[in-house]
């Protein structure tokens, strides 16, 4: 399987509870390497731009307000089949449906406050990585 990169965000509900290290351990234990990482505080407008594909969804306002509530940790994870592997480690979007041992089963509070975001395809990963990082910041 090819080595890929994917964009991950540790969301405000997780940074507020000081869970960055515990979540990173789950990524690293699954064989994902953190090749870029920074802690930033998004504005509601920046969060809206990142999630613009969801602009027509009823939860869009709630989502952008939440993502701007506290700092987030944005990161690039690298590994074989990293997009799918990260989605496995994260678990289902709704924590009530997530498998044991996944980030969302362990830490998420609700479908909205679900602790992590991960790219859903290699194509979107490239777009999402470029949204937050320059090439110089990616250190494999
Ligand atoms: P994420 O993987 O970051 O992609 C879009 C986000 O929208 C998703 O995780 C959830 O946090 C959020 N989301 C999806 N469905 C709902 C919902 N029904 N209510 C509130 N937030 C949602």
PDB file of C-alpha atoms and ligand atoms in Angstrom:
ATOM      1  CA  UNK A   1       0.000   0.000   0.000  1.00  0.00           C
ATOM      2  CA  UNK A   2       1.259   3.495  -0.820  1.00  0.00           C
ATOM      3  CA  UNK A   3       2.564   5.917   1.789  1.00  0.00           C
ATOM      4  CA  UNK A   4       0.031   8.747   2.094  1.00  0.00           C
ATOM      5  CA  UNK A   5      -0.512  11.892   4.119  1.00  0.00           C
ATOM      6  CA  UNK A   6      -3.769  12.971   5.720  1.00  0.00           C
ATOM      7  CA  UNK A   7      -4.939  16.064   7.576  1.00  0.00           C
ATOM      8  CA  UNK A   8      -5.999  15.619  11.184  1.00  0.00           C
ATOM      9  CA  UNK A   9      -7.500  18.150  13.595  1.00  0.00           C
ATOM     10  CA  UNK A  10      -7.689  17.652  17.347  1.00  0.00           C
ATOM     11  CA  UNK A  11     -10.827  19.663  18.087  1.00  0.00           C
ATOM     12  CA  UNK A  12     -11.662  22.152  20.882  1.00  0.00           C
ATOM     13  CA  UNK A  13     -13.516  19.637  23.082  1.00  0.00           C
ATOM     14  CA  UNK A  14     -10.286  17.575  23.199  1.00  0.00           C
ATOM     15  CA  UNK A  15      -7.769  20.416  23.650  1.00  0.00           C
ATOM     16  CA  UNK A  16      -9.947  21.832  26.447  1.00  0.00           C
ATOM     17  CA  UNK A  17      -9.625  18.495  28.287  1.00  0.00           C
ATOM     18  CA  UNK A  18      -5.838  18.312  27.678  1.00  0.00           C
ATOM     19  CA  UNK A  19      -6.148  15.177  25.534  1.00  0.00           C
ATOM     20  CA  UNK A  20      -3.664  16.033  22.739  1.00  0.00           C
ATOM     21  CA  UNK A  21      -0.973  13.651  23.996  1.00  0.00           C
ATOM     22  CA  UNK A  22      -3.369  10.745  24.585  1.00  0.00           C
ATOM     23  CA  UNK A  23      -4.831  11.138  21.081  1.00  0.00           C
ATOM     24  CA  UNK A  24      -1.375  11.429  19.500  1.00  0.00           C
ATOM     25  CA  UNK A  25      -0.391   8.192  21.233  1.00  0.00           C
ATOM     26  CA  UNK A  26      -3.301   6.394  19.524  1.00  0.00           C
ATOM     27  CA  UNK A  27      -2.137   7.734  16.134  1.00  0.00           C
ATOM     28  CA  UNK A  28       1.484   6.755  16.743  1.00  0.00           C
ATOM     29  CA  UNK A  29       0.594   3.316  18.119  1.00  0.00           C
ATOM     30  CA  UNK A  30      -1.331   2.686  14.866  1.00  0.00           C
ATOM     31  CA  UNK A  31       1.805   3.427  12.828  1.00  0.00           C
ATOM     32  CA  UNK A  32       0.931   6.982  11.801  1.00  0.00           C
ATOM     33  CA  UNK A  33       3.819   9.491  11.954  1.00  0.00           C
ATOM     34  CA  UNK A  34       3.099  13.129  12.847  1.00  0.00           C
ATOM     35  CA  UNK A  35       5.102  14.973  10.156  1.00  0.00           C
ATOM     36  CA  UNK A  36       3.643  18.436  10.897  1.00  0.00           C
ATOM     37  CA  UNK A  37       1.729  19.827  13.845  1.00  0.00           C
ATOM     38  CA  UNK A  38       0.674  23.218  15.206  1.00  0.00           C
ATOM     39  CA  UNK A  39      -1.769  24.612  17.742  1.00  0.00           C
ATOM     40  CA  UNK A  40      -3.882  27.465  16.416  1.00  0.00           C
ATOM     41  CA  UNK A  41      -7.076  29.278  17.370  1.00  0.00           C
ATOM     42  CA  UNK A  42      -9.419  29.502  14.367  1.00  0.00           C
ATOM     43  CA  UNK A  43     -11.818  32.385  13.853  1.00  0.00           C
ATOM     44  CA  UNK A  44     -15.423  31.430  13.016  1.00  0.00           C
ATOM     45  CA  UNK A  45     -14.767  32.651   9.443  1.00  0.00           C
ATOM     46  CA  UNK A  46     -11.672  30.451   9.083  1.00  0.00           C
ATOM     47  CA  UNK A  47     -13.584  27.450  10.455  1.00  0.00           C
ATOM     48  CA  UNK A  48     -16.397  28.215   7.983  1.00  0.00           C
ATOM     49  CA  UNK A  49     -13.926  28.322   5.091  1.00  0.00           C
ATOM     50  CA  UNK A  50     -12.430  24.965   6.093  1.00  0.00           C
ATOM     51  CA  UNK A  51     -15.887  23.348   6.360  1.00  0.00           C
ATOM     52  CA  UNK A  52     -17.449  25.199   3.421  1.00  0.00           C
ATOM     53  CA  UNK A  53     -18.701  21.916   1.854  1.00  0.00           C
ATOM     54  CA  UNK A  54     -21.076  21.723   4.845  1.00  0.00           C
ATOM     55  CA  UNK A  55     -22.315  25.334   4.497  1.00  0.00           C
ATOM     56  CA  UNK A  56     -25.880  24.274   3.668  1.00  0.00           C
ATOM     57  CA  UNK A  57     -26.154  21.738   6.509  1.00  0.00           C
ATOM     58  CA  UNK A  58     -28.384  22.657   9.468  1.00  0.00           C
ATOM     59  CA  UNK A  59     -25.477  22.151  11.894  1.00  0.00           C
ATOM     60  CA  UNK A  60     -23.056  24.481  10.048  1.00  0.00           C
ATOM     61  CA  UNK A  61     -23.424  27.409  12.491  1.00  0.00           C
ATOM     62  CA  UNK A  62     -22.974  25.126  15.492  1.00  0.00           C
ATOM     63  CA  UNK A  63     -19.938  23.494  13.824  1.00  0.00           C
ATOM     64  CA  UNK A  64     -18.102  26.748  13.050  1.00  0.00           C
ATOM     65  CA  UNK A  65     -18.864  28.225  16.477  1.00  0.00           C
ATOM     66  CA  UNK A  66     -17.556  25.070  18.159  1.00  0.00           C
ATOM     67  CA  UNK A  67     -14.378  24.909  16.058  1.00  0.00           C
ATOM     68  CA  UNK A  68     -13.577  28.527  17.025  1.00  0.00           C
ATOM     69  CA  UNK A  69     -14.349  28.040  20.751  1.00  0.00           C
ATOM     70  CA  UNK A  70     -10.826  27.057  21.843  1.00  0.00           C
ATOM     71  CA  UNK A  71      -7.505  26.168  20.204  1.00  0.00           C
ATOM     72  CA  UNK A  72      -7.218  23.217  17.858  1.00  0.00           C
ATOM     73  CA  UNK A  73      -4.158  21.140  16.957  1.00  0.00           C
ATOM     74  CA  UNK A  74      -3.808  20.700  13.204  1.00  0.00           C
ATOM     75  CA  UNK A  75      -1.477  17.976  12.051  1.00  0.00           C
ATOM     76  CA  UNK A  76      -0.357  15.951   9.071  1.00  0.00           C
ATOM     77  CA  UNK A  77      -0.213  12.189   9.614  1.00  0.00           C
ATOM     78  CA  UNK A  78       1.880  10.020   7.307  1.00  0.00           C
ATOM     79  CA  UNK A  79       1.894   6.266   6.793  1.00  0.00           C
ATOM     80  CA  UNK A  80       0.819   3.419   4.574  1.00  0.00           C
ATOM     81  CA  UNK A  81      -2.820   4.006   3.657  1.00  0.00           C
ATOM     82  CA  UNK A  82      -2.865   6.942   6.098  1.00  0.00           C
ATOM     83  CA  UNK A  83      -6.287   8.288   5.059  1.00  0.00           C
ATOM     84  CA  UNK A  84      -8.115   5.021   5.777  1.00  0.00           C
ATOM     85  CA  UNK A  85      -5.934   4.135   8.753  1.00  0.00           C
ATOM     86  CA  UNK A  86      -6.650   7.474  10.426  1.00  0.00           C
ATOM     87  CA  UNK A  87     -10.376   7.017   9.860  1.00  0.00           C
ATOM     88  CA  UNK A  88     -10.125   3.604  11.542  1.00  0.00           C
ATOM     89  CA  UNK A  89      -8.278   5.087  14.514  1.00  0.00           C
ATOM     90  CA  UNK A  90     -10.810   7.950  14.804  1.00  0.00           C
ATOM     91  CA  UNK A  91     -13.903   5.708  14.676  1.00  0.00           C
ATOM     92  CA  UNK A  92     -17.378   6.646  13.458  1.00  0.00           C
ATOM     93  CA  UNK A  93     -18.409  10.335  13.341  1.00  0.00           C
ATOM     94  CA  UNK A  94     -21.073   9.644  15.962  1.00  0.00           C
ATOM     95  CA  UNK A  95     -19.290   8.345  19.092  1.00  0.00           C
ATOM     96  CA  UNK A  96     -22.340   6.215  19.930  1.00  0.00           C
ATOM     97  CA  UNK A  97     -21.505   4.176  16.801  1.00  0.00           C
ATOM     98  CA  UNK A  98     -17.710   4.137  17.214  1.00  0.00           C
ATOM     99  CA  UNK A  99     -15.782   0.920  17.903  1.00  0.00           C
ATOM    100  CA  UNK A 100     -14.027   0.233  21.211  1.00  0.00           C
ATOM    101  CA  UNK A 101     -10.508   1.634  21.354  1.00  0.00           C
ATOM    102  CA  UNK A 102     -11.088   4.372  18.775  1.00  0.00           C
ATOM    103  CA  UNK A 103     -10.466   8.047  19.553  1.00  0.00           C
ATOM    104  CA  UNK A 104     -14.138   8.936  19.338  1.00  0.00           C
ATOM    105  CA  UNK A 105     -15.320   5.979  21.452  1.00  0.00           C
ATOM    106  CA  UNK A 106     -12.722   6.861  24.083  1.00  0.00           C
ATOM    107  CA  UNK A 107     -13.027  10.648  24.132  1.00  0.00           C
ATOM    108  CA  UNK A 108     -15.816  12.182  21.984  1.00  0.00           C
ATOM    109  CA  UNK A 109     -18.776  13.786  23.721  1.00  0.00           C
ATOM    110  CA  UNK A 110     -21.333  13.958  20.888  1.00  0.00           C
ATOM    111  CA  UNK A 111     -21.608  13.904  17.094  1.00  0.00           C
ATOM    112  CA  UNK A 112     -20.729  17.622  17.055  1.00  0.00           C
ATOM    113  CA  UNK A 113     -18.059  17.581  19.758  1.00  0.00           C
ATOM    114  CA  UNK A 114     -16.331  14.509  18.374  1.00  0.00           C
ATOM    115  CA  UNK A 115     -12.688  15.279  19.302  1.00  0.00           C
ATOM    116  CA  UNK A 116     -11.035  14.790  15.904  1.00  0.00           C
ATOM    117  CA  UNK A 117     -11.389  15.462  12.188  1.00  0.00           C
ATOM    118  CA  UNK A 118      -9.669  13.428   9.482  1.00  0.00           C
ATOM    119  CA  UNK A 119      -9.639  13.812   5.691  1.00  0.00           C
ATOM    120  CA  UNK A 120     -12.076  11.493   3.904  1.00  0.00           C
ATOM    121  CA  UNK A 121      -9.996  10.888   0.739  1.00  0.00           C
ATOM    122  CA  UNK A 122      -6.473  11.362  -0.578  1.00  0.00           C
ATOM    123  CA  UNK A 123      -7.754  14.115  -2.864  1.00  0.00           C
ATOM    124  CA  UNK A 124      -9.344  16.047   0.018  1.00  0.00           C
ATOM    125  CA  UNK A 125      -6.281  15.401   2.185  1.00  0.00           C
ATOM    126  CA  UNK A 126      -4.107  17.325  -0.285  1.00  0.00           C
ATOM    127  CA  UNK A 127      -6.577  20.243  -0.261  1.00  0.00           C
ATOM    128  CA  UNK A 128      -6.941  20.245   3.543  1.00  0.00           C
ATOM    129  CA  UNK A 129      -3.163  19.973   4.165  1.00  0.00           C
ATOM    130  CA  UNK A 130      -2.567  22.961   1.849  1.00  0.00           C
ATOM    131  CA  UNK A 131      -5.231  24.930   3.789  1.00  0.00           C
ATOM    132  CA  UNK A 132      -3.124  24.817   6.976  1.00  0.00           C
ATOM    133  CA  UNK A 133       0.494  24.072   6.008  1.00  0.00           C
ATOM    134  CA  UNK A 134       3.164  25.211   3.573  1.00  0.00           C
ATOM    135  CA  UNK A 135       5.463  22.598   2.057  1.00  0.00           C
ATOM    136  CA  UNK A 136       8.311  23.815   4.271  1.00  0.00           C
ATOM    137  CA  UNK A 137       6.347  22.824   7.388  1.00  0.00           C
ATOM    138  CA  UNK A 138       5.999  19.170   6.349  1.00  0.00           C
ATOM    139  CA  UNK A 139       8.951  17.296   7.812  1.00  0.00           C
ATOM    140  CA  UNK A 140       8.780  13.583   7.080  1.00  0.00           C
TER     141      UNK A 140
HETATM  142  P1  LIG B   1     -15.877  16.032  10.863  1.00  0.00           P
HETATM  143  O1  LIG B   1     -15.316  14.721  10.523  1.00  0.00           O
HETATM  144  O2  LIG B   1     -14.964  17.096  11.345  1.00  0.00           O
HETATM  145  O3  LIG B   1     -16.669  16.596   9.578  1.00  0.00           O
HETATM  146  C1  LIG B   1     -17.789  17.443   9.685  1.00  0.00           C
HETATM  147  C2  LIG B   1     -18.259  17.621  11.079  1.00  0.00           C
HETATM  148  O4  LIG B   1     -19.564  18.075  11.217  1.00  0.00           O
HETATM  149  C3  LIG B   1     -18.267  16.276  11.770  1.00  0.00           C
HETATM  150  O5  LIG B   1     -16.962  15.808  11.991  1.00  0.00           O
HETATM  151  C4  LIG B   1     -19.054  16.591  13.021  1.00  0.00           C
HETATM  152  O6  LIG B   1     -18.265  17.185  14.024  1.00  0.00           O
HETATM  153  C5  LIG B   1     -20.021  17.628  12.494  1.00  0.00           C
HETATM  154  N1  LIG B   1     -21.351  17.050  12.365  1.00  0.00           N
HETATM  155  C6  LIG B   1     -21.731  16.068  11.525  1.00  0.00           C
HETATM  156  N2  LIG B   1     -23.032  15.782  11.711  1.00  0.00           N
HETATM  157  C7  LIG B   1     -23.469  16.599  12.695  1.00  0.00           C
HETATM  158  C8  LIG B   1     -24.727  16.779  13.335  1.00  0.00           C
HETATM  159  N3  LIG B   1     -25.791  16.049  12.989  1.00  0.00           N
HETATM  160  N4  LIG B   1     -24.808  17.719  14.292  1.00  0.00           N
HETATM  161  C9  LIG B   1     -23.731  18.472  14.635  1.00  0.00           C
HETATM  162  N5  LIG B   1     -22.508  18.341  14.056  1.00  0.00           N
HETATM  163  C10 LIG B   1     -22.388  17.408  13.110  1.00  0.00           C
END
